Tab-separated table of C-alpha atoms in Angstrom:
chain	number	residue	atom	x	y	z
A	172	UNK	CA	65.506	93.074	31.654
A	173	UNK	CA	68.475	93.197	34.022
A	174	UNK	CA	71.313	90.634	34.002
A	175	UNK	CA	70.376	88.591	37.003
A	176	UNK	CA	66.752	87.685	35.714
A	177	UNK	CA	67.925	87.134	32.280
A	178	UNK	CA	70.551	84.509	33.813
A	179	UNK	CA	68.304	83.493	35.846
A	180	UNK	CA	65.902	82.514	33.450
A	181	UNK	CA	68.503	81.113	30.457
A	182	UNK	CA	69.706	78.827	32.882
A	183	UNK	CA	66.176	77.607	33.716
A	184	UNK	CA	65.346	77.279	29.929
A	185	UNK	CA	69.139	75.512	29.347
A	186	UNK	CA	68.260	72.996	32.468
A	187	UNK	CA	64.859	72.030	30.935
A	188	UNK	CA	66.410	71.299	27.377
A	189	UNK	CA	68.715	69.142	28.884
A	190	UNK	CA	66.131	67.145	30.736
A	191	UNK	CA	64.467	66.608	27.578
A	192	UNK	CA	61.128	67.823	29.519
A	193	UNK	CA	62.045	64.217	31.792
A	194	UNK	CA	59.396	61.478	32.553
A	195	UNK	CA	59.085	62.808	35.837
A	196	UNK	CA	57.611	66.104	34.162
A	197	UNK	CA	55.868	64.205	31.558
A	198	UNK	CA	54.088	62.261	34.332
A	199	UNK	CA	53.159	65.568	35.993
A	200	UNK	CA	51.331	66.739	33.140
A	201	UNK	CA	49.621	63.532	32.416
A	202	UNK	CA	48.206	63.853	36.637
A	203	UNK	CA	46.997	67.394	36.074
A	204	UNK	CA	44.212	68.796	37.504
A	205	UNK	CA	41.565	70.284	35.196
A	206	UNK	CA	39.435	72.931	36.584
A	207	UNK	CA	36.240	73.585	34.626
A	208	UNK	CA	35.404	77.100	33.875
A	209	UNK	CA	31.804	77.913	35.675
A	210	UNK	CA	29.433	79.670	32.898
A	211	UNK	CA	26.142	80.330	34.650
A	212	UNK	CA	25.126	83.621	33.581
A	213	UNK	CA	24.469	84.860	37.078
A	214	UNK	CA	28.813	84.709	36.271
A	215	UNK	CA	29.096	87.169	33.692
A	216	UNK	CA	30.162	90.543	34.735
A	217	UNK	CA	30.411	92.367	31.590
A	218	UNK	CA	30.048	92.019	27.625
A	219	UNK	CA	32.844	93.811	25.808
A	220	UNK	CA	33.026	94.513	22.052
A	221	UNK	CA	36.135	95.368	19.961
A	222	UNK	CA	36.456	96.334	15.959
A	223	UNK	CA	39.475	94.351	14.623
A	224	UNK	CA	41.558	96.694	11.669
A	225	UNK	CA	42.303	93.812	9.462
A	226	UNK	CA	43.653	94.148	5.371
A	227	UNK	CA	43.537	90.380	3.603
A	228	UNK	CA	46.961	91.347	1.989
A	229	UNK	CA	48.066	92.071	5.947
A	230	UNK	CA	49.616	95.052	7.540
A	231	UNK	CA	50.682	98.170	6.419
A	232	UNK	CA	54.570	99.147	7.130
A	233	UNK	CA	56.205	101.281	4.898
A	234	UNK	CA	57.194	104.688	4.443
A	235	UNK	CA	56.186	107.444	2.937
A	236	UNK	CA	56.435	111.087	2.233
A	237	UNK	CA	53.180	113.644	3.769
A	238	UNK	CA	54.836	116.847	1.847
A	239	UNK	CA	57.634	117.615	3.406
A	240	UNK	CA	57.391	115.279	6.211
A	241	UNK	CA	58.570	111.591	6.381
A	242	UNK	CA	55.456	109.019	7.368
A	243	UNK	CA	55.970	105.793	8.301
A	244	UNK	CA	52.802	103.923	8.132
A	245	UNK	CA	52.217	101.096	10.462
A	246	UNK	CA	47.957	99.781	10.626
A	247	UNK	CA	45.704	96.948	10.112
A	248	UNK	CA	47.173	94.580	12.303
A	249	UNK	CA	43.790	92.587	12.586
A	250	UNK	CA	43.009	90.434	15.694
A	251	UNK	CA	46.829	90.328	16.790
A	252	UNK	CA	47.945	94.207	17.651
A	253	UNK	CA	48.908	93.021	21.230
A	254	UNK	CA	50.896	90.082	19.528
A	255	UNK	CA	52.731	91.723	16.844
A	256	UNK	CA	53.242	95.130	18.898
A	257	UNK	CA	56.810	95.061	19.278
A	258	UNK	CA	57.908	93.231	16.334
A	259	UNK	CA	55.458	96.087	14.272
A	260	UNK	CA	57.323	98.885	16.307
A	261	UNK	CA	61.342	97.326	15.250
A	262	UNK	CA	60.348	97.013	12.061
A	263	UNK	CA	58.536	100.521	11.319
A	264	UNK	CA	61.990	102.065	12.776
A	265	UNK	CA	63.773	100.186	10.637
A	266	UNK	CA	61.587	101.997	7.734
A	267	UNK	CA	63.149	104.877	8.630
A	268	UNK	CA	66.883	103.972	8.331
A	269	UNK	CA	68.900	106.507	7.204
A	270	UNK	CA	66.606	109.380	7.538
A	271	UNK	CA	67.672	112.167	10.281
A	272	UNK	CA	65.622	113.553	12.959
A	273	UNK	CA	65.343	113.936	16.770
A	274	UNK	CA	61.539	114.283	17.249
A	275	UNK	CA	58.830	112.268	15.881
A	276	UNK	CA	55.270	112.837	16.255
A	277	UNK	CA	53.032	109.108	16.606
A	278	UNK	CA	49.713	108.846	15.826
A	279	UNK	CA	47.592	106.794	18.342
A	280	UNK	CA	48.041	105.479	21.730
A	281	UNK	CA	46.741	102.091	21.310
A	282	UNK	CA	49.318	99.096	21.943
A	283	UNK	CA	51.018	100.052	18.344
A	284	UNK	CA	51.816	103.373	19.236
A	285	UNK	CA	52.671	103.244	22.594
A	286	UNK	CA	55.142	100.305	21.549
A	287	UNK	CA	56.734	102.491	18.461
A	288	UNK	CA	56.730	105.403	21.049
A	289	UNK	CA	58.816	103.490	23.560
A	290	UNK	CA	61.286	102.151	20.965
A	291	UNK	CA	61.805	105.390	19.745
A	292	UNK	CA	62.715	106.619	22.836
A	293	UNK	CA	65.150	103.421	23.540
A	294	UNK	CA	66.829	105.012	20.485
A	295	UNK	CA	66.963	108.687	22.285
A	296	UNK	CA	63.938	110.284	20.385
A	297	UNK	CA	61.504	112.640	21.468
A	298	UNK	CA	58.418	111.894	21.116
A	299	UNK	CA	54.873	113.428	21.146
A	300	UNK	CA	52.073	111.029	21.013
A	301	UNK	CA	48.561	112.534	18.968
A	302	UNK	CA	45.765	110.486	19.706
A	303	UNK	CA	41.484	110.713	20.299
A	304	UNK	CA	41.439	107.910	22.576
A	305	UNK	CA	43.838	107.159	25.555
A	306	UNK	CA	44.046	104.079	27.567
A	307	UNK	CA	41.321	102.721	29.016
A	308	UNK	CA	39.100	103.823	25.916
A	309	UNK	CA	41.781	102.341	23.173
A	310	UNK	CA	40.942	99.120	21.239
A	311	UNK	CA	44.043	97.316	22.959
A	312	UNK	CA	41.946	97.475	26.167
A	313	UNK	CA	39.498	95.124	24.841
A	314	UNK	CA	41.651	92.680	23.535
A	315	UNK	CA	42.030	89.378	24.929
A	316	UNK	CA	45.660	89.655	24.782
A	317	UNK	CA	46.668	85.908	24.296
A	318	UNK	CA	50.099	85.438	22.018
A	319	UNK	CA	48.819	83.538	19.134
A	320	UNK	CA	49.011	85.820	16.292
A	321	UNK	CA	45.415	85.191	14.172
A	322	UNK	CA	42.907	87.191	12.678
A	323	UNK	CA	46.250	89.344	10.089
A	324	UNK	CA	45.851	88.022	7.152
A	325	UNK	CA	44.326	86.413	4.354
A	326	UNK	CA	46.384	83.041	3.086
A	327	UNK	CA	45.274	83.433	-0.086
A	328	UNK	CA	45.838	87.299	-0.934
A	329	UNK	CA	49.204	87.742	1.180
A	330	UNK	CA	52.111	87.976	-0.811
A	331	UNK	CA	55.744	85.941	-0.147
A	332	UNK	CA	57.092	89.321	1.023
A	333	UNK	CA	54.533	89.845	3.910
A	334	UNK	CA	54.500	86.628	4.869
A	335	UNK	CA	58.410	87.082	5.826
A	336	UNK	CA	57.852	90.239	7.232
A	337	UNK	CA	55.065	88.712	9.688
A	338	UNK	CA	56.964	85.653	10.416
A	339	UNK	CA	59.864	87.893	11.076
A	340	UNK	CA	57.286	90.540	13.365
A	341	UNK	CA	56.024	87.327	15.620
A	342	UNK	CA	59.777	86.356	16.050
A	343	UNK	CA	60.990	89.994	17.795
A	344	UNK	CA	57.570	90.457	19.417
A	345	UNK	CA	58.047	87.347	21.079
A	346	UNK	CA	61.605	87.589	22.487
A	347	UNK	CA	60.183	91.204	23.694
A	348	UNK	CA	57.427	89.994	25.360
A	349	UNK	CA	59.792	87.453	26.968
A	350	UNK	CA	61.855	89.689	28.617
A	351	UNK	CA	58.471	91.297	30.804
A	352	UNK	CA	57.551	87.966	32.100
A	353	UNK	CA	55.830	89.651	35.589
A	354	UNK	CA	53.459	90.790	37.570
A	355	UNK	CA	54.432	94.429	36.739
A	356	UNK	CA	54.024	94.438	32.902
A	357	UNK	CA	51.302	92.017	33.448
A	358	UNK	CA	52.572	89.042	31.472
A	359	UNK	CA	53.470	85.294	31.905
A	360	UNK	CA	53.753	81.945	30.627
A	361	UNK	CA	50.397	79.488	30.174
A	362	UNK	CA	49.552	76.129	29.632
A	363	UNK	CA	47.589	76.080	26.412
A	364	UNK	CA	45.233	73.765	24.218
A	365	UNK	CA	44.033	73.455	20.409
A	366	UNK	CA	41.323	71.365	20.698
A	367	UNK	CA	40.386	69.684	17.043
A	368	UNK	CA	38.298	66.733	16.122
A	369	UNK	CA	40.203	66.871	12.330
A	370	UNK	CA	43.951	65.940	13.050
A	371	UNK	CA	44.896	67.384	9.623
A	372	UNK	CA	43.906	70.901	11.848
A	373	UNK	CA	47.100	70.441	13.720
A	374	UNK	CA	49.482	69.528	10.354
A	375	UNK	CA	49.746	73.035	9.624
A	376	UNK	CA	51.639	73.998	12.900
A	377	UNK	CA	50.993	77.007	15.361
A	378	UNK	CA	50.371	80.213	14.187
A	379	UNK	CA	54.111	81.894	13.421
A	380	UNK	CA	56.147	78.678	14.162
A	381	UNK	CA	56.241	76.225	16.099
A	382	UNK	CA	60.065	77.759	17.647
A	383	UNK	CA	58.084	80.392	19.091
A	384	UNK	CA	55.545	77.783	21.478
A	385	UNK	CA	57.963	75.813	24.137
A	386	UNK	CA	56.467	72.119	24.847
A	387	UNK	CA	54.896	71.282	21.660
A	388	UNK	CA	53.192	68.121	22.503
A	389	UNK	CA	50.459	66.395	19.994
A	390	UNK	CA	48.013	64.219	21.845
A	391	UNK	CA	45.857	61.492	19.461
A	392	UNK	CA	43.598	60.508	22.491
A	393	UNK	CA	40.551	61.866	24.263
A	394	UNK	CA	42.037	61.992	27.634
A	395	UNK	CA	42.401	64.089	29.915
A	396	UNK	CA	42.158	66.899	27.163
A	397	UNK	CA	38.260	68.242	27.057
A	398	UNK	CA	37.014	64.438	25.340
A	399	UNK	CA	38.093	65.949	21.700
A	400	UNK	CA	40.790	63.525	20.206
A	401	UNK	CA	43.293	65.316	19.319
A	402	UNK	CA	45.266	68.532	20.988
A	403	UNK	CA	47.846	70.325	20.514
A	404	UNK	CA	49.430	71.360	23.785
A	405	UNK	CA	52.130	74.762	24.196
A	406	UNK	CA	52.859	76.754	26.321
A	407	UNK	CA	52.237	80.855	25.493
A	408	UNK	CA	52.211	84.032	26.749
A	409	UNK	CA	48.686	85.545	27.932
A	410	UNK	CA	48.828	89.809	28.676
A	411	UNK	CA	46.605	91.605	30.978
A	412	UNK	CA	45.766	94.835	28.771
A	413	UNK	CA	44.877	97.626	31.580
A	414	UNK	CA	48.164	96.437	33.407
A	415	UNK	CA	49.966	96.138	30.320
A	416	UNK	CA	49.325	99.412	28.453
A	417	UNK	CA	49.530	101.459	32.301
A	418	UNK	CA	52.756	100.263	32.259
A	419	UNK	CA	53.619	100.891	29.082
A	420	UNK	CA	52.303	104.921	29.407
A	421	UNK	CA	53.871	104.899	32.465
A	422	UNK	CA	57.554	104.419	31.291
A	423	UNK	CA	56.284	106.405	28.139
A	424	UNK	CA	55.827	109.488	30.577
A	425	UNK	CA	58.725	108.741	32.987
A	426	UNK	CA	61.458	108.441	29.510
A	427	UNK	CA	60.147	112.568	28.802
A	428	UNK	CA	57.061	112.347	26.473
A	429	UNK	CA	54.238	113.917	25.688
A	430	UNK	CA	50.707	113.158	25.190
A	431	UNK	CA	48.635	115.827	23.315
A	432	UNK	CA	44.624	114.410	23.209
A	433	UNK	CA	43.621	115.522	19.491
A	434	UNK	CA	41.616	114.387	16.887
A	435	UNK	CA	43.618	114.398	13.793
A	436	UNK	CA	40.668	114.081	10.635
A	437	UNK	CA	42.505	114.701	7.939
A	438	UNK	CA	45.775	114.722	6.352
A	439	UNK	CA	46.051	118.390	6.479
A	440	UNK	CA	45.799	118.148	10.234
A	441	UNK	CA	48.557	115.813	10.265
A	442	UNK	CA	50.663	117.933	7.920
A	443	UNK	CA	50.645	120.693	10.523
A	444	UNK	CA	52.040	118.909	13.002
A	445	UNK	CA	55.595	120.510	14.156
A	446	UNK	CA	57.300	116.835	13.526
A	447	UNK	CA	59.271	115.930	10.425
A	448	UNK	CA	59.129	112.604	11.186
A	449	UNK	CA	55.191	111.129	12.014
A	450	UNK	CA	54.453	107.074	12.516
A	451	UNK	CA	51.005	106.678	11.742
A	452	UNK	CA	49.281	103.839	14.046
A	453	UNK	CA	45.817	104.747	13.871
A	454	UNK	CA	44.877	101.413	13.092
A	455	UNK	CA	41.367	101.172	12.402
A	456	UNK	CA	40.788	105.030	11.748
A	457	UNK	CA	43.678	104.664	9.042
A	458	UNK	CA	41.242	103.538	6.293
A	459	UNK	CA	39.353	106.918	6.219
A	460	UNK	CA	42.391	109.482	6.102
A	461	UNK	CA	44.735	107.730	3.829
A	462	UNK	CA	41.930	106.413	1.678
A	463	UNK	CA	43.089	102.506	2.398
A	464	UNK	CA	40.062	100.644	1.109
A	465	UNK	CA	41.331	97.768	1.945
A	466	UNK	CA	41.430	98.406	5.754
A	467	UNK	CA	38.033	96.838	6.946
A	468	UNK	CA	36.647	96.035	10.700
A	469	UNK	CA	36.363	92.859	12.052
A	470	UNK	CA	33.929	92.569	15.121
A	471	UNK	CA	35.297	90.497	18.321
A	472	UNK	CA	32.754	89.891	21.192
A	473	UNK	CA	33.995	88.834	24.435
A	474	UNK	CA	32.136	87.333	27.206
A	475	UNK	CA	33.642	88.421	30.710
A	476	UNK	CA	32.958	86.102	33.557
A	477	UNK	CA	34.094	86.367	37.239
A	478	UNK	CA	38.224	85.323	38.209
A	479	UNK	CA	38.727	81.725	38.617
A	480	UNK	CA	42.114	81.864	40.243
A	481	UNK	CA	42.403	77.660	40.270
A	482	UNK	CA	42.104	78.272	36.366
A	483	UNK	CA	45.622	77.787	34.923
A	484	UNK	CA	44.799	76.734	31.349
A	485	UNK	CA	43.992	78.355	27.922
A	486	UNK	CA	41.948	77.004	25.076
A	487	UNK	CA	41.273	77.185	21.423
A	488	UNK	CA	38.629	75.419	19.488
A	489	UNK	CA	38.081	76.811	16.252
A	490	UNK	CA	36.680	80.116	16.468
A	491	UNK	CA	35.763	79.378	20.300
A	492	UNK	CA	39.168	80.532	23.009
A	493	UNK	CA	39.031	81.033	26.797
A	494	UNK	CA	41.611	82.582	28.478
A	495	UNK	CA	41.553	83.167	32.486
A	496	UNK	CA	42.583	86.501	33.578
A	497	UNK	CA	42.725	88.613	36.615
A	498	UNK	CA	40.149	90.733	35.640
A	499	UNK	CA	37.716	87.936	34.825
A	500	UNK	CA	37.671	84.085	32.456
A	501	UNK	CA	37.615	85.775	29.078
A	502	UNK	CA	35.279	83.611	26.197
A	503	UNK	CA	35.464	84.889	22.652
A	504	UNK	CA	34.000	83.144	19.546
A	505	UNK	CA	33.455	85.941	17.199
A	506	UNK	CA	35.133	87.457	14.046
A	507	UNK	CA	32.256	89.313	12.232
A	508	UNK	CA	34.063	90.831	9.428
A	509	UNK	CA	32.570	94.202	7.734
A	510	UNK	CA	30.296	94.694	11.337
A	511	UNK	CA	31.170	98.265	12.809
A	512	UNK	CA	28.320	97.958	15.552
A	513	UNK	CA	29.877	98.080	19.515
A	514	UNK	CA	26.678	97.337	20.669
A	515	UNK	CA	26.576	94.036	22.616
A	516	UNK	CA	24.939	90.985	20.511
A	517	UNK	CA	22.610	89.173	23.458
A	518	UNK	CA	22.218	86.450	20.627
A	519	UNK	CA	25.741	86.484	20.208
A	520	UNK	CA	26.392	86.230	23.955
A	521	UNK	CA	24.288	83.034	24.194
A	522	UNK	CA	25.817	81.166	21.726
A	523	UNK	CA	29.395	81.984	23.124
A	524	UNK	CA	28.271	80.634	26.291
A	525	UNK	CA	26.683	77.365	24.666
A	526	UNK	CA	30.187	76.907	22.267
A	527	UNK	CA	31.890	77.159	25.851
A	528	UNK	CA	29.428	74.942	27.558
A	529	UNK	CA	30.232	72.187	24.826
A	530	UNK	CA	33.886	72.099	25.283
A	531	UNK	CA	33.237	71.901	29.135
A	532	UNK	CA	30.729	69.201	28.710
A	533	UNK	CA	34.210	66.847	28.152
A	534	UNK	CA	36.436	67.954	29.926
A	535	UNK	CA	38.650	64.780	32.211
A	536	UNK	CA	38.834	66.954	35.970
C-alpha cells in the first residue's frame, strides 16, 4: 500500500470513530434499501463444487526435517484458506527463523502457496513454485471468498495452543487483506448479516473477534433485517478469487519466480527437489504423502446465479450464506464432511435454492 492511500484511509477510519458512527449514519442504515436476490432457476449459470482440507485439531504449521532438507508444513486450512492466507503464510516463515537459505521450493499454487510464495519474496527469496494444478483449476477458485474464518476447526478437539495461533492467523490476514481494498486485487468492504432466530447464536461473538468486524451492531427486532429477530450486523471483506489469485501470480511472476507444473506423489519426489528449504501447501493432497490421517475433505456446493449489481449485502444463516459477486450471487449451504465426489448434487442444488428462498420470503425491501 503506498503512503497516500494508507493516510487516506486512517484518516477516514479516525473520522468515523470520532463520530461514534453519528445518528445521521445510524438513520441511514435504518432507511436502507434491501434488494432481494432473484432465484428462479432459469438464473443459475453454473453449479460449482469444492473439497474443503479440514483437521478437527486445525491446521498444520510447523517444521520439519525431509532428510536433509528443512519442510515447513502449512495444510488443512478447512473452509477458510482465502481467510487465513496471509496470516498462514507470516506465520509458516516465522517457522523457519533462524534457518539460512536463499531459495525455497513451495508446494502448490492454491491461495496458500501463492501467499507464502509472495512473502517469501517480500523477504528477498527465490522461489520456485511445484504444483499439479494452476489457477483457474486450484481449489481457491471455487471458494466463495467471504472473510469469516469457519469451517478450521473442531471446538472440542483444538488445543489452547492452536486456538492462539488461529486467533493470531485471522488478526495478520486481516490487516493484509486491508491494505488491497480495490478493484485490482479484487477486494472490498461489505455490509453483512447473521441472521438467527436463537439470540444465544450471537453471545458467542464473530468468528476470530469481534476487533476484526467494524460496526458491530445487534438488532433484537424483525425489521428491516429478512423478518428473523435477531441479527448481527458487520461489515467484512468479500474477495473475488479469479481476480484475486491473477493478481496474486501476476506479482508472483513480475518479483522473478518460477512456476514448474509437476506432480509431486511422493516424498521421494519432493526430496529431489534442488531446494533446501520446501513449504508444503498442498492442502488437501497433504493427507496422502505425509500420511496425515487426520486431514479429511469437506464438500462445499455453491449455487452460481447471474450479477445483481443493486445487491450490496451479505448473509449468513446457519449453514445457508449468499454473497453477491461480479461473477455471479454466490448461495452455499453445504459442508458434507468425508464426501470426495465433485460431481454436482441436483438434490443438493434444490434445497440450496429453497434455504435461500426462505430467507427471501422475509426480507423488509
Amino acid at each position: 500500500m503506498n503512503r497516500r492511500r494508507f493516510l487516506g484511509s486512517a484518516l477516514a477510519a479516525g473520522a468515523f470513530a470520532l463520530s461514534g458512527g453519528g445518528t445521521r449514519a445510524q438513520d441511514a442504515k435504518a432507511s436502507r434499501r434491501f434488494f432481494p436476490v432473484q432465484l428462479s432457476r432459469d438464473r443459475l449459470i453454473r453449479t460449482v463444487v469444492g473439497l474443503r482440507p479440514y483437521r478437527s485439531e486445525g491446521f498444520v504449521l510447523r517444521l520439519d526435517r525431509l532428510g536433509e532438507k528443512n519442510l515447513i508444513h502449512n495444510y488443512g486450512h478447512g473452509g477458510a484458506g482465502v481467510t487465513l492466507s496471509w496470516g498462514v503464510a507470516t506465520l509458516a516463515l516465522e517457522a523457519a527463523q533462524g534457518i539460512e537459505y536463499d531459495r525455497a521450493a513451495v508446494l502448490g499454487c492454491g491461495v496458500i502457496g501463492l501467499s507464502t510464495a509472495r512473502l517469501l519474496q517480500r523477504r528477498g527469496k527465490a522461489v520456485t513454485i511445484y504444483a499439479r494444478d494452476l489457477p483457474p483449476d486450484t481449489t481457491s477458485n471455487v471458494a466463495g471468498a467471504f472473510w469469516y474464518p469457519t469451517s478450521v476447526y473442531d471446538a472440542g478437539k483444538a488445543s489452547p495452543e492452536f486456538l492462539e495461533q488461529f486467533r493470531r492467523a485471522c488478526r495478520i490476514s486481516n490487516q493484509a487483506f486491508q491494505i488491497l481494498v480495490g478493484p485490482e486485487f479484487g477486494v472490498r468492504w461489505i455490509d453483512s448479516f447473521d441472521l438467527q432466530r436463537d439470540p444465544a447464536m450471537l453471545d458467542r461473538g464473530p468468528v476470530g473477534g469481534a476487533e476484526l468486524y467494524p460496526g458491530i451492531r445487534l438488532h433484537h427486532d424483525e425489521a428491516p433485517y429478512f423478518g428473523f429477530p435477531h441479527v448481527r450486523e458487520f461489515s467484512t471483506l468479500l474477495i473475488e478469487p479469479h481476480t484475486y489469485l491473477h493478481a496474486l501470480q501476476r506479482d508472483f511472476h513480475l518479483a522473478g519466480g518460477r512456476i514448474v507444473v509437476r506432480e509431486l506423489r511422493d516424498r521421494e519426489a519432493i526430496s529431489a527437489l534442488p531446494e533446501k528449504m520446501i513449504f508444503n501447501c498442498t492442502g488437501l493432497g497433504a493427507g496422502a504423502i505425509f500420511d496425515d490421517a487426520a486431514l479429511i475433505p469437506v464438500r462445499g456446493q455453491l449455487e452460481v446465479l447471474l450479477p445483481q449489481p443493486e445487491i450490496d449485502y451479505c448473509y449468513l444463516q446457519n449453514d445457508t450464506y449468499m454473497f453477491p459477486r461480479r461473477d455471479g450471487i454466490i448461495l452455499g449451504g453445504s459442508f458434507e464432511h468425508g464426501n470426495m465426489s465433485l460431481a454436482p448434487d441436483p438434490a443438493l442444488t434444490t434445497r440450496i435454492l429453497d434455504a435461500h428462498a426462505a430467507v427471501m420470503g422475509g426480507l423488509r425491501g
